[in-house]
Coordinates of C-alpha atoms in Angstrom, one line a residue:
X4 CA -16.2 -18.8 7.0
X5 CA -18.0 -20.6 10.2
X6 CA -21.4 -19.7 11.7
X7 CA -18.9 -19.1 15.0
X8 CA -16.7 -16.5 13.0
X9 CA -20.0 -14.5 12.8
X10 CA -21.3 -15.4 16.2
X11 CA -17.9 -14.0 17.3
X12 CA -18.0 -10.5 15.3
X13 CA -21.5 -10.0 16.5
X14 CA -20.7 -10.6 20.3
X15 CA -21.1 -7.1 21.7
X16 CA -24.9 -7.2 19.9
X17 CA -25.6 -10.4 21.4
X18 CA -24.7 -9.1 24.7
X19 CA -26.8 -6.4 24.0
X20 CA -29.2 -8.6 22.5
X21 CA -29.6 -6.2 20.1
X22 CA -27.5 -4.1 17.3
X23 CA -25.4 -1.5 18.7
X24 CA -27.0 1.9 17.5
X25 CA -25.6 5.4 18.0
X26 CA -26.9 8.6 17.6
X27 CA -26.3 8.9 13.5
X28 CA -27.9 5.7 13.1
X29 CA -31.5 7.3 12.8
X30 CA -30.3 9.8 10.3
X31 CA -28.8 7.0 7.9
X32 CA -31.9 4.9 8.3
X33 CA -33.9 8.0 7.4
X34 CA -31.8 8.7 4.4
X35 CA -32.1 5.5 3.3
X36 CA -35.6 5.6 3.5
X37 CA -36.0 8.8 1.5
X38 CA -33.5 7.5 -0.8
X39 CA -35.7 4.8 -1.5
X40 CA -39.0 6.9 -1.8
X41 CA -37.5 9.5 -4.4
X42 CA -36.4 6.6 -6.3
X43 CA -40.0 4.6 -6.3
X44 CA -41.1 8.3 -7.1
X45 CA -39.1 9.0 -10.1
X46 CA -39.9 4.9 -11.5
X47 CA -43.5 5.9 -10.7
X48 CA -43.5 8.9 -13.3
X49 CA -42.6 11.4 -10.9
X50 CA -43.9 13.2 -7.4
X51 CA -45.2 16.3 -6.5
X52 CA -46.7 18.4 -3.9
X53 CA -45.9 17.7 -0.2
X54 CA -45.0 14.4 -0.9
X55 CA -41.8 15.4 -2.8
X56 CA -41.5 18.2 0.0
X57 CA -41.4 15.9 2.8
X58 CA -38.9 13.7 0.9
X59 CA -36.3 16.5 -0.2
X60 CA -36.3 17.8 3.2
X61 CA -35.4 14.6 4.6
X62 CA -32.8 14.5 2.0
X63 CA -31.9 17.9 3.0
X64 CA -31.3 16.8 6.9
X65 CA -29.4 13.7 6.2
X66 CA -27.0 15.3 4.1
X67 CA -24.6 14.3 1.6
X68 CA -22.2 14.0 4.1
X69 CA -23.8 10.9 5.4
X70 CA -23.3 8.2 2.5
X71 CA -26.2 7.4 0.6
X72 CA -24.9 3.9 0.5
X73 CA -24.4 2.9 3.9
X74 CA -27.9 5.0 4.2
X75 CA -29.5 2.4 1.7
X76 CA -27.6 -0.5 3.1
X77 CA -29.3 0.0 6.8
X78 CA -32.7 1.0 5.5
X79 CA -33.6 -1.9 3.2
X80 CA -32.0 -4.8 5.4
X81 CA -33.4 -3.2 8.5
X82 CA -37.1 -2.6 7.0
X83 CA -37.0 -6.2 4.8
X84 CA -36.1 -8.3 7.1
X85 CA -34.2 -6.7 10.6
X86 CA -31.8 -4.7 12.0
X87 CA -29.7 -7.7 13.1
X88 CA -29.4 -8.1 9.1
X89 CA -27.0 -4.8 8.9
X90 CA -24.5 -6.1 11.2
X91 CA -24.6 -10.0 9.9
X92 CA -23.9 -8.7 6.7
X93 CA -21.1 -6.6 7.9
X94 CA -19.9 -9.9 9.8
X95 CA -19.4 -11.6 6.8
X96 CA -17.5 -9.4 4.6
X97 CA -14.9 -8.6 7.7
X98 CA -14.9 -12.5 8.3
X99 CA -14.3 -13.1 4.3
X100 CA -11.2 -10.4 4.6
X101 CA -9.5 -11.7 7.4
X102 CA -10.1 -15.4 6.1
X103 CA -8.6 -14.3 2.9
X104 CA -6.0 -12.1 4.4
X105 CA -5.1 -15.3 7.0
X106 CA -4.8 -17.8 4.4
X107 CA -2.5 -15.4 2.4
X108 CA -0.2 -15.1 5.1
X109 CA -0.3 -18.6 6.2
X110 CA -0.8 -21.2 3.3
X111 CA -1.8 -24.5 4.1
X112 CA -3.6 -24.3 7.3
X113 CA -6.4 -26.1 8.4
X114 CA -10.1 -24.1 8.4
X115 CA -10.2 -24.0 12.3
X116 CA -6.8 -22.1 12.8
X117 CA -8.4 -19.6 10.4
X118 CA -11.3 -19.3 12.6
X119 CA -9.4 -19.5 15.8
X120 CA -7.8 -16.3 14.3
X121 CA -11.1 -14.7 13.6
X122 CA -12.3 -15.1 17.2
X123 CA -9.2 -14.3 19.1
X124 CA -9.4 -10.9 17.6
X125 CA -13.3 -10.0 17.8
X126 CA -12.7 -11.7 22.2
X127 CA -9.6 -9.2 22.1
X128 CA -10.1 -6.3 19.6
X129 CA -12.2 -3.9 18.7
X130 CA -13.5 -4.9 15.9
X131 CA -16.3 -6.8 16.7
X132 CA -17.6 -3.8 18.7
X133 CA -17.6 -2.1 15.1
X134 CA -19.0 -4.6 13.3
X135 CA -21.5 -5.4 15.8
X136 CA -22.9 -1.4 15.4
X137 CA -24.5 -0.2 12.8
X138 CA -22.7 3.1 11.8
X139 CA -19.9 2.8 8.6
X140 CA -17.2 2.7 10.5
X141 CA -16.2 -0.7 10.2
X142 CA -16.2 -0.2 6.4
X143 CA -12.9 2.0 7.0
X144 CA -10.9 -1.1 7.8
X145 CA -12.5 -3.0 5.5
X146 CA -11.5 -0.9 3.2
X147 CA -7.9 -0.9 4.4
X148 CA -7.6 -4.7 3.7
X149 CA -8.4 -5.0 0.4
X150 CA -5.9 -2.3 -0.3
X151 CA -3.6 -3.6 1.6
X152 CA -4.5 -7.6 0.2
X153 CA -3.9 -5.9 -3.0
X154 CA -0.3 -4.3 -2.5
X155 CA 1.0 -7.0 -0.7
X156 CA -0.2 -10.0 -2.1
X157 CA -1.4 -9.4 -5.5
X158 CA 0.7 -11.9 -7.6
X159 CA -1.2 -14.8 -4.8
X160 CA -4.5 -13.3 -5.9
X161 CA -6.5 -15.5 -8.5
X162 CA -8.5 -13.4 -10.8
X163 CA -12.1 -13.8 -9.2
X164 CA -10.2 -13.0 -6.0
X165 CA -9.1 -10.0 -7.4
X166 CA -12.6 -9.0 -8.5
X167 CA -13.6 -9.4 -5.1
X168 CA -11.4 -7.7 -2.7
X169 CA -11.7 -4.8 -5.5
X170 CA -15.7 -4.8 -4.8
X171 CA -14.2 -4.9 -1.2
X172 CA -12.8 -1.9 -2.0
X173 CA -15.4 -0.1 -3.4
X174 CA -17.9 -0.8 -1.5
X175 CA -15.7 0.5 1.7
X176 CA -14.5 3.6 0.1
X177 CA -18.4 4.8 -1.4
X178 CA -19.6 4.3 2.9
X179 CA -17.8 7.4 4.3
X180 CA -15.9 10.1 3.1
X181 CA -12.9 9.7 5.0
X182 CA -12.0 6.4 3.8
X183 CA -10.9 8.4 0.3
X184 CA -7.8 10.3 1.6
X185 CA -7.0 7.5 3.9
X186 CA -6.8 4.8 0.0
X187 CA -5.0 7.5 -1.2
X188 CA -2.6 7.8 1.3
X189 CA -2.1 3.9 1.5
X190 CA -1.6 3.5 -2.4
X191 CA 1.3 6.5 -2.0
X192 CA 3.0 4.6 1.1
X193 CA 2.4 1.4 -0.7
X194 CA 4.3 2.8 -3.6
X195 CA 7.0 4.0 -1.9
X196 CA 7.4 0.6 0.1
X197 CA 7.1 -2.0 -2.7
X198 CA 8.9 0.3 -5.2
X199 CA 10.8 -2.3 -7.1
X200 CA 9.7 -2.7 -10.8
X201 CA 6.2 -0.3 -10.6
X202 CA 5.4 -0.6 -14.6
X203 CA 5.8 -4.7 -14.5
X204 CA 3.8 -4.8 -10.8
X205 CA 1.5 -1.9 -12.4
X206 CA -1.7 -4.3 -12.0
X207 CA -2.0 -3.9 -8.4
X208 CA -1.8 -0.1 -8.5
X209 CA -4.4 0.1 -10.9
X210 CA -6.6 -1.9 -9.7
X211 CA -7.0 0.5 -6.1
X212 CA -7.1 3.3 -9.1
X213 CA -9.9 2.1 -10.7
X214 CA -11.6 1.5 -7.4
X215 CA -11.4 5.2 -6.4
X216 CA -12.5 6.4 -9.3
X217 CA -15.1 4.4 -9.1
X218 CA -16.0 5.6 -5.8
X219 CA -15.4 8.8 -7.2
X220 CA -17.8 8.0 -9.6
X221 CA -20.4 6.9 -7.8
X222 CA -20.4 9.7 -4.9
X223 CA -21.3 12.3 -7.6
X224 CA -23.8 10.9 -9.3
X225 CA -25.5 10.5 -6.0
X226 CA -24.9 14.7 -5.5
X227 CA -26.1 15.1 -9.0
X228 CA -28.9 13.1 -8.8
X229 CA -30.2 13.4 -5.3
X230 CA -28.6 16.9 -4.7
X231 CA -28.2 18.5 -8.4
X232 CA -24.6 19.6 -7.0
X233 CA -21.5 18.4 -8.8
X234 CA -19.8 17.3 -5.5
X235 CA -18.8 13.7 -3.6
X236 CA -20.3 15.4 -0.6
X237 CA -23.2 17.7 -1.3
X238 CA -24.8 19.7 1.5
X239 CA -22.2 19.1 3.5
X240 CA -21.7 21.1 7.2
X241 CA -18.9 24.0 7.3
X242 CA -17.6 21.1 9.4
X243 CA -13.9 23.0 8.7
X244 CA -15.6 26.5 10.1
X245 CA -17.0 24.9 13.2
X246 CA -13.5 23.3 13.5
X247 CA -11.9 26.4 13.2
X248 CA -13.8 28.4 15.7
X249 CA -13.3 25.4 18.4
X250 CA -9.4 25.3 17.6
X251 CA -9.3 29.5 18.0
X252 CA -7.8 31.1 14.8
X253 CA -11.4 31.0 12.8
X254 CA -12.7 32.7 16.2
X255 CA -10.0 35.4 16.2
X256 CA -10.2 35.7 12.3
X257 CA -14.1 37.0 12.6
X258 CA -13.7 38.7 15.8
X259 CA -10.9 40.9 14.6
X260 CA -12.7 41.3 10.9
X261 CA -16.3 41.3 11.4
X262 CA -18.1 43.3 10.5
X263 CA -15.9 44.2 7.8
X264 CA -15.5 40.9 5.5
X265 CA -19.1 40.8 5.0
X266 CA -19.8 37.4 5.9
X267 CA -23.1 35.9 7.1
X268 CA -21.0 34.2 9.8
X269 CA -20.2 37.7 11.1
X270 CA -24.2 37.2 12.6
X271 CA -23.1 34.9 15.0
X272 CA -20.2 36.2 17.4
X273 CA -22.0 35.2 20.0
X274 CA -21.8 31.8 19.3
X275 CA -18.2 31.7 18.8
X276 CA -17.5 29.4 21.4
X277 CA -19.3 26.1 20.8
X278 CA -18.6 23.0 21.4
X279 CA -18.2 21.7 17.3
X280 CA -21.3 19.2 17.6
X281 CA -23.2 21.7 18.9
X282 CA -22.4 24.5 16.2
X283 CA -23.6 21.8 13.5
X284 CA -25.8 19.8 15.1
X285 CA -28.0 21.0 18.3
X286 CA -31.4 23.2 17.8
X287 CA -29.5 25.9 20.3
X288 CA -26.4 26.1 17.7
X289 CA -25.9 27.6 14.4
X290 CA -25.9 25.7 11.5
X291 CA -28.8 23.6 12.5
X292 CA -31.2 26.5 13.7
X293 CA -30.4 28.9 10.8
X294 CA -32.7 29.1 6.8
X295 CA -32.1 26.9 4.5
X296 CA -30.5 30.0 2.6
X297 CA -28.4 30.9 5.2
X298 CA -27.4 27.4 5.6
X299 CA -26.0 27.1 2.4
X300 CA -24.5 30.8 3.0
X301 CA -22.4 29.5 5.4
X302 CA -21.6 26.1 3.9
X303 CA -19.9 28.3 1.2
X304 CA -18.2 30.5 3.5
X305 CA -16.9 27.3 5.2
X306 CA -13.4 26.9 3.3
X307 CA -13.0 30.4 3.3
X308 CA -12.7 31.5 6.6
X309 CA -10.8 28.3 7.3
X310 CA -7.9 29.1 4.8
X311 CA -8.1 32.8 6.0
X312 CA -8.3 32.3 9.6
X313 CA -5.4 29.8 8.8
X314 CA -3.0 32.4 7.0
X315 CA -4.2 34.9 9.6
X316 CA -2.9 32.2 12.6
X317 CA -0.8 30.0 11.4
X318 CA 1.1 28.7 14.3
X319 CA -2.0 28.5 16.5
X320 CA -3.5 26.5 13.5
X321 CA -0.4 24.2 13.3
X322 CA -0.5 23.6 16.9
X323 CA -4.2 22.7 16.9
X324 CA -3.5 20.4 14.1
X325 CA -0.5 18.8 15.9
X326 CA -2.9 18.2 19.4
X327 CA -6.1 17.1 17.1
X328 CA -4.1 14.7 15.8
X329 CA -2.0 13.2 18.3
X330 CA -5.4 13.4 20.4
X331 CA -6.7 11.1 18.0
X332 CA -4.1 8.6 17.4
X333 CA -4.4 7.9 21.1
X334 CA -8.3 7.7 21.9
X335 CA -9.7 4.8 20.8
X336 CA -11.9 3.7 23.9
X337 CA -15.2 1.5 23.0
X338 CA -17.5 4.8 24.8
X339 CA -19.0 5.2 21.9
X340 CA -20.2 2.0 21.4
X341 CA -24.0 1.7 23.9
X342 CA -24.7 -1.2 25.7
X343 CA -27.5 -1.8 26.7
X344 CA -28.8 0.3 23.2
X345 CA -31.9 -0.5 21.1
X346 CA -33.9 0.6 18.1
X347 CA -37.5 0.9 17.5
X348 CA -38.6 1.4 13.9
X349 CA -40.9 0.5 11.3
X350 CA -41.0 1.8 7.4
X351 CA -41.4 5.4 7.9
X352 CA -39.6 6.1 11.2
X353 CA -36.5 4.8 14.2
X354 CA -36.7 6.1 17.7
X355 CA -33.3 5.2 19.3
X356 CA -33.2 4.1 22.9
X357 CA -29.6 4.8 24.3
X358 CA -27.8 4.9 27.9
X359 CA -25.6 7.2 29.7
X360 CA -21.4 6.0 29.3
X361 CA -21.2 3.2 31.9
X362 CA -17.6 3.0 34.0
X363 CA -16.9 -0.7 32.9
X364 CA -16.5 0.7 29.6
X365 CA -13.1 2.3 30.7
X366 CA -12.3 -1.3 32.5
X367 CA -12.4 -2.9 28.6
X368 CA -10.8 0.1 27.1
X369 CA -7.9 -0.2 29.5
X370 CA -7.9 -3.7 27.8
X371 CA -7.5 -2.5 24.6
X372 CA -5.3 -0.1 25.1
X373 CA -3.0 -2.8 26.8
X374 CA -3.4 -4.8 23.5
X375 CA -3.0 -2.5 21.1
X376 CA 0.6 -1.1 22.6
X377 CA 1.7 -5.1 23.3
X378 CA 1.0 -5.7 19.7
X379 CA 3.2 -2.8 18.8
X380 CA 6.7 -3.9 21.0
X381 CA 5.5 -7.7 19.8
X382 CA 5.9 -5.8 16.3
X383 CA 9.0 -4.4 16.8
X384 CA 10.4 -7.3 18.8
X385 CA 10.0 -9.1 15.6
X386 CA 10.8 -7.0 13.3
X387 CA 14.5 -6.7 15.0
X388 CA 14.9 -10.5 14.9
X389 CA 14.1 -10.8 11.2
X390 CA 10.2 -10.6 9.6
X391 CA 9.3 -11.9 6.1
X392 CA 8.9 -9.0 3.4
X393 CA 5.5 -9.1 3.2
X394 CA 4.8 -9.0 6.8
X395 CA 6.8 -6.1 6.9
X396 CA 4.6 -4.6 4.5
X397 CA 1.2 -5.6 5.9
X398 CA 2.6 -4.0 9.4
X399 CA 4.1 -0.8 7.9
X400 CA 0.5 -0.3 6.1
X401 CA -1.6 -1.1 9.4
X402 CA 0.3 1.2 11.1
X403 CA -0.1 4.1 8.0
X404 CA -3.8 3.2 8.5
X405 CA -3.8 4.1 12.4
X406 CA -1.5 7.0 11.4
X407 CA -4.2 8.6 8.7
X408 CA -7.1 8.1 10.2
X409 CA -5.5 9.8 13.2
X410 CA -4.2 12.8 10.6
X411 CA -8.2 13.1 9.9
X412 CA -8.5 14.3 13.5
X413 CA -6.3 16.9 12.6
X414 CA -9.2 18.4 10.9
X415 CA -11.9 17.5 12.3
X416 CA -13.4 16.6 15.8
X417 CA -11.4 13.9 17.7
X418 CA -13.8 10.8 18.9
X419 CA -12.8 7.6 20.2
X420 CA -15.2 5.4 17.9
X421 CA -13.0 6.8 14.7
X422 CA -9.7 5.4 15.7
X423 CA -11.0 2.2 17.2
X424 CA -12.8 1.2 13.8
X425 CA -9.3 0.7 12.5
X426 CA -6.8 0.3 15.5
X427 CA -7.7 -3.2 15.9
X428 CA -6.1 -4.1 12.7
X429 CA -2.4 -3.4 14.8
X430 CA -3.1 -6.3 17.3
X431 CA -3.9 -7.9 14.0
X432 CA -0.7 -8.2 11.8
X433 CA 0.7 -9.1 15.6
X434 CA -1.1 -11.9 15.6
X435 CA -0.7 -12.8 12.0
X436 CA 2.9 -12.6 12.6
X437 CA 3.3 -15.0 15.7
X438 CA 0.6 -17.3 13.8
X439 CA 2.7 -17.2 10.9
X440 CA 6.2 -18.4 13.0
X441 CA 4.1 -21.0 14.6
X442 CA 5.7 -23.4 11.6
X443 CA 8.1 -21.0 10.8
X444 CA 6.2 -19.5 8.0
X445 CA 7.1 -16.0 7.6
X446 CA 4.8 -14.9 4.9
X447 CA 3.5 -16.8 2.0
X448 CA 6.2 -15.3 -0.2
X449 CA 9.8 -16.1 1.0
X450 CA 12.2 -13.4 2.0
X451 CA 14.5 -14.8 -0.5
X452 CA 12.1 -13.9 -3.2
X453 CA 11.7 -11.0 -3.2
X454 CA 13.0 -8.7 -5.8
X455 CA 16.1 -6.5 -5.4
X456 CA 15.5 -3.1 -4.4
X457 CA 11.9 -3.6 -2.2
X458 CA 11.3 -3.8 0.9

């Protein structure tokens, strides 16, 4: 990789002339810090008194739900050297995964068209407006690559290539929660798509295994350890009951049971109508202004009333699945990522310094959108003439990724910033596919290669 491939990742930060931050950057950098002080704690023969008090809380407010990983991975950069650190670093591994990904996909070419490809996409893209911010989200698509590098091109892969796309892996699937389902759900398509002789082409299959249950793995020892819960996301919000209540069958459910069911919810119909951040997050809502004891009252009431509410309404919940969802797959704006935005920290604390949404971030995002859906007719377009197989592949699992991160809004709060972290891969395979005909190189394996019976 070139100095310019980073320089180009990092362009909405230089603009900014500093990392992007966002509102959940504090709370990782203040995980990460109290990660680090339990640790030094327990290798110092152990802490006690308000010391360990202070440090549990913290703990406590960042929440297992934020990864402890990405936590760690923007504290010790940040407070060793600087923030600017976090998103180099996060340069680097997306430049290494598109050179790879490139090179796979077109053999032979020389080092510039590589970085020519690198640039076009962070001048056209959102990607570098997700590497450039430091937040997990571009460790989603990271992820995504090396499972799709894996499916798609794993007889090309030399073994210390296959070691590193599967730390690749790992270390995308351990920096949000999400990015679990969405492997899964790329492994099962990936399956179904390149289905021809699965014991003999087992290797590539296992490999994403074994870096789930890795991730696995690693996830609950940190909610053992830090937590003493046997969970991958300990302390966790009743983000499903706050999503319930905005949607309307969890608000029906309690205000056609309560008081009857006996739950600690049934305190708060008069809250029944927040906005979903709010309910979790805001001093005026109800998770965040409730006991410690009540908070874990109604994290365990959480799944509960969901399923109920569910049973109870089960068209209104399938329609508000349907519009989360679709609402999703189509809002990928950059109005989530702050310019201008700042940070001002030191070991123990981060004060964030963040604007109002500014209207020429609609101007780019009309941009992107006008990418994004010429990438998909340029898809199709060449998919009708004739596409190499494993093009075909690499665009049927970009699209899958689009498609399950959007079925993650079906649960959850729809937000621009969570489809654009991986929507930019769609413009990509575009690209990779007209770079590819350029010397009428459809893929690096033939057509005529490919096994009977796959696609």
């Amino acid at each position: 990789m070139s100095v310019l491939e980073i320089l180009a990742l990092c362009l909405p930060a230089l603009i900014n002339d500093a990392p992007l931050v966002y509102p959940d950057t504090r709370s990782y950098f203040l995980g990460g810090r109290a990660a680090v002080e339990k640790a030094a704690g327990w290798f110092a023969g152990g802490m006690s008194g308000a010391g360990a008090g202070q440090i549990d809380a913290t703990l406590h407010k960042a929440r297992g739900v934020r990864s402890a990983f990405y936590a760690l991975f923007t504290y010790i950069p940040a407070v060793s050297v600087s923030l600017w650190l976090v998103i180099v670093l996060q340069a680097v591994i997306v430049a290494a995964m598109l050179r790879l990904l490139f090179n796979l996909v077109c053999p032979g070419r020389e080092n510039w068209q590589a970085t020519a490809f690198i640039v076009a996409l962070s001048l056209l893209t959102t990607v570098s407006w997700a590497t450039s911010n430091v937040m997990p989200d571009i460790f989603t698509a990271i992820m995504a690559l090396g499972v799709i590098i894996t499916l798609v091109f794993w007889q090309q892969l030399s073994g210390w290539k296959r070691r590193a796309v599967f730390l690749a892996m790992v270390g995308g699937l351990v920096m949000h929660l999400t990015n679990l389902p969405i492997a899964a759900g790329l492994l099962i398509v990936g399956a179904i798509i390149i289905h021809e002789n699965l014991w003999t082409q087992r290797g590539r299959y296992l490999l994403i295994i074994q870096a789930l249950a890795v991730s696995v793995a690693a996830l609950l020892a940190v909610g053992v350890v830090g937590f003493h819960e046997w969970t991958v996301a300990p302390q966790s919000p009743p983000f499903l009951l706050a999503r319930s209540l905005r949607d309307g069958p969890g608000r029906l459910y309690l205000q056609e049971n309560c008081p009857g069911i006996g739950l600690d919810m049934c305190k708060h119909l008069d809250k029944l109508d927040q906005a979903t951040s709010r309910f979790l997050w805001d001093d005026d809502g109800v998770y965040s202004a409730v006991s410690a004891e009540e908070e874990a009252q109604l994290r365990a009431e959480d799944k509960r009333i969901y399923v109920a509410a569910a049973l109870e309404f089960p068209w209104l919940q399938a329609k508000a699945m349907a519009r989360n969802a679709l609402l999703q797959l189509i809002t990928f704006t950059i109005h989530e990522y702050y310019i201008p935005s700042s940070a001002d920290y030191d070991r123990t604390g981060m004060t964030l310094h963040m604007p109002d949404q500014a209207p020429w971030q609609t101007y780019v995002s009309i941009v992107e959108y006008t990418i994004v859906i010429g990438s998909l007719g340029f898809i199709g377009l060449t998919w009708r003439r004739g596409l190499g197989r494993d093009l075909k592949r690499v665009s049927l699992l970009v699209i899958t990724t689009a498609l399950l991160e959007a079925a993650a809004g079906a649960i959850s709060e729809p937000v621009p910033r969570y489809e654009a972290r991986v929507i930019w891969l769609i413009p990509m395979a575009a690209l990779l596919i007209w770079s590819a005909s350029r010397r009428g190189a459809n893929a690096a394996a033939p057509a005529s290669a490919a096994p009977r019976g796959g696609l």
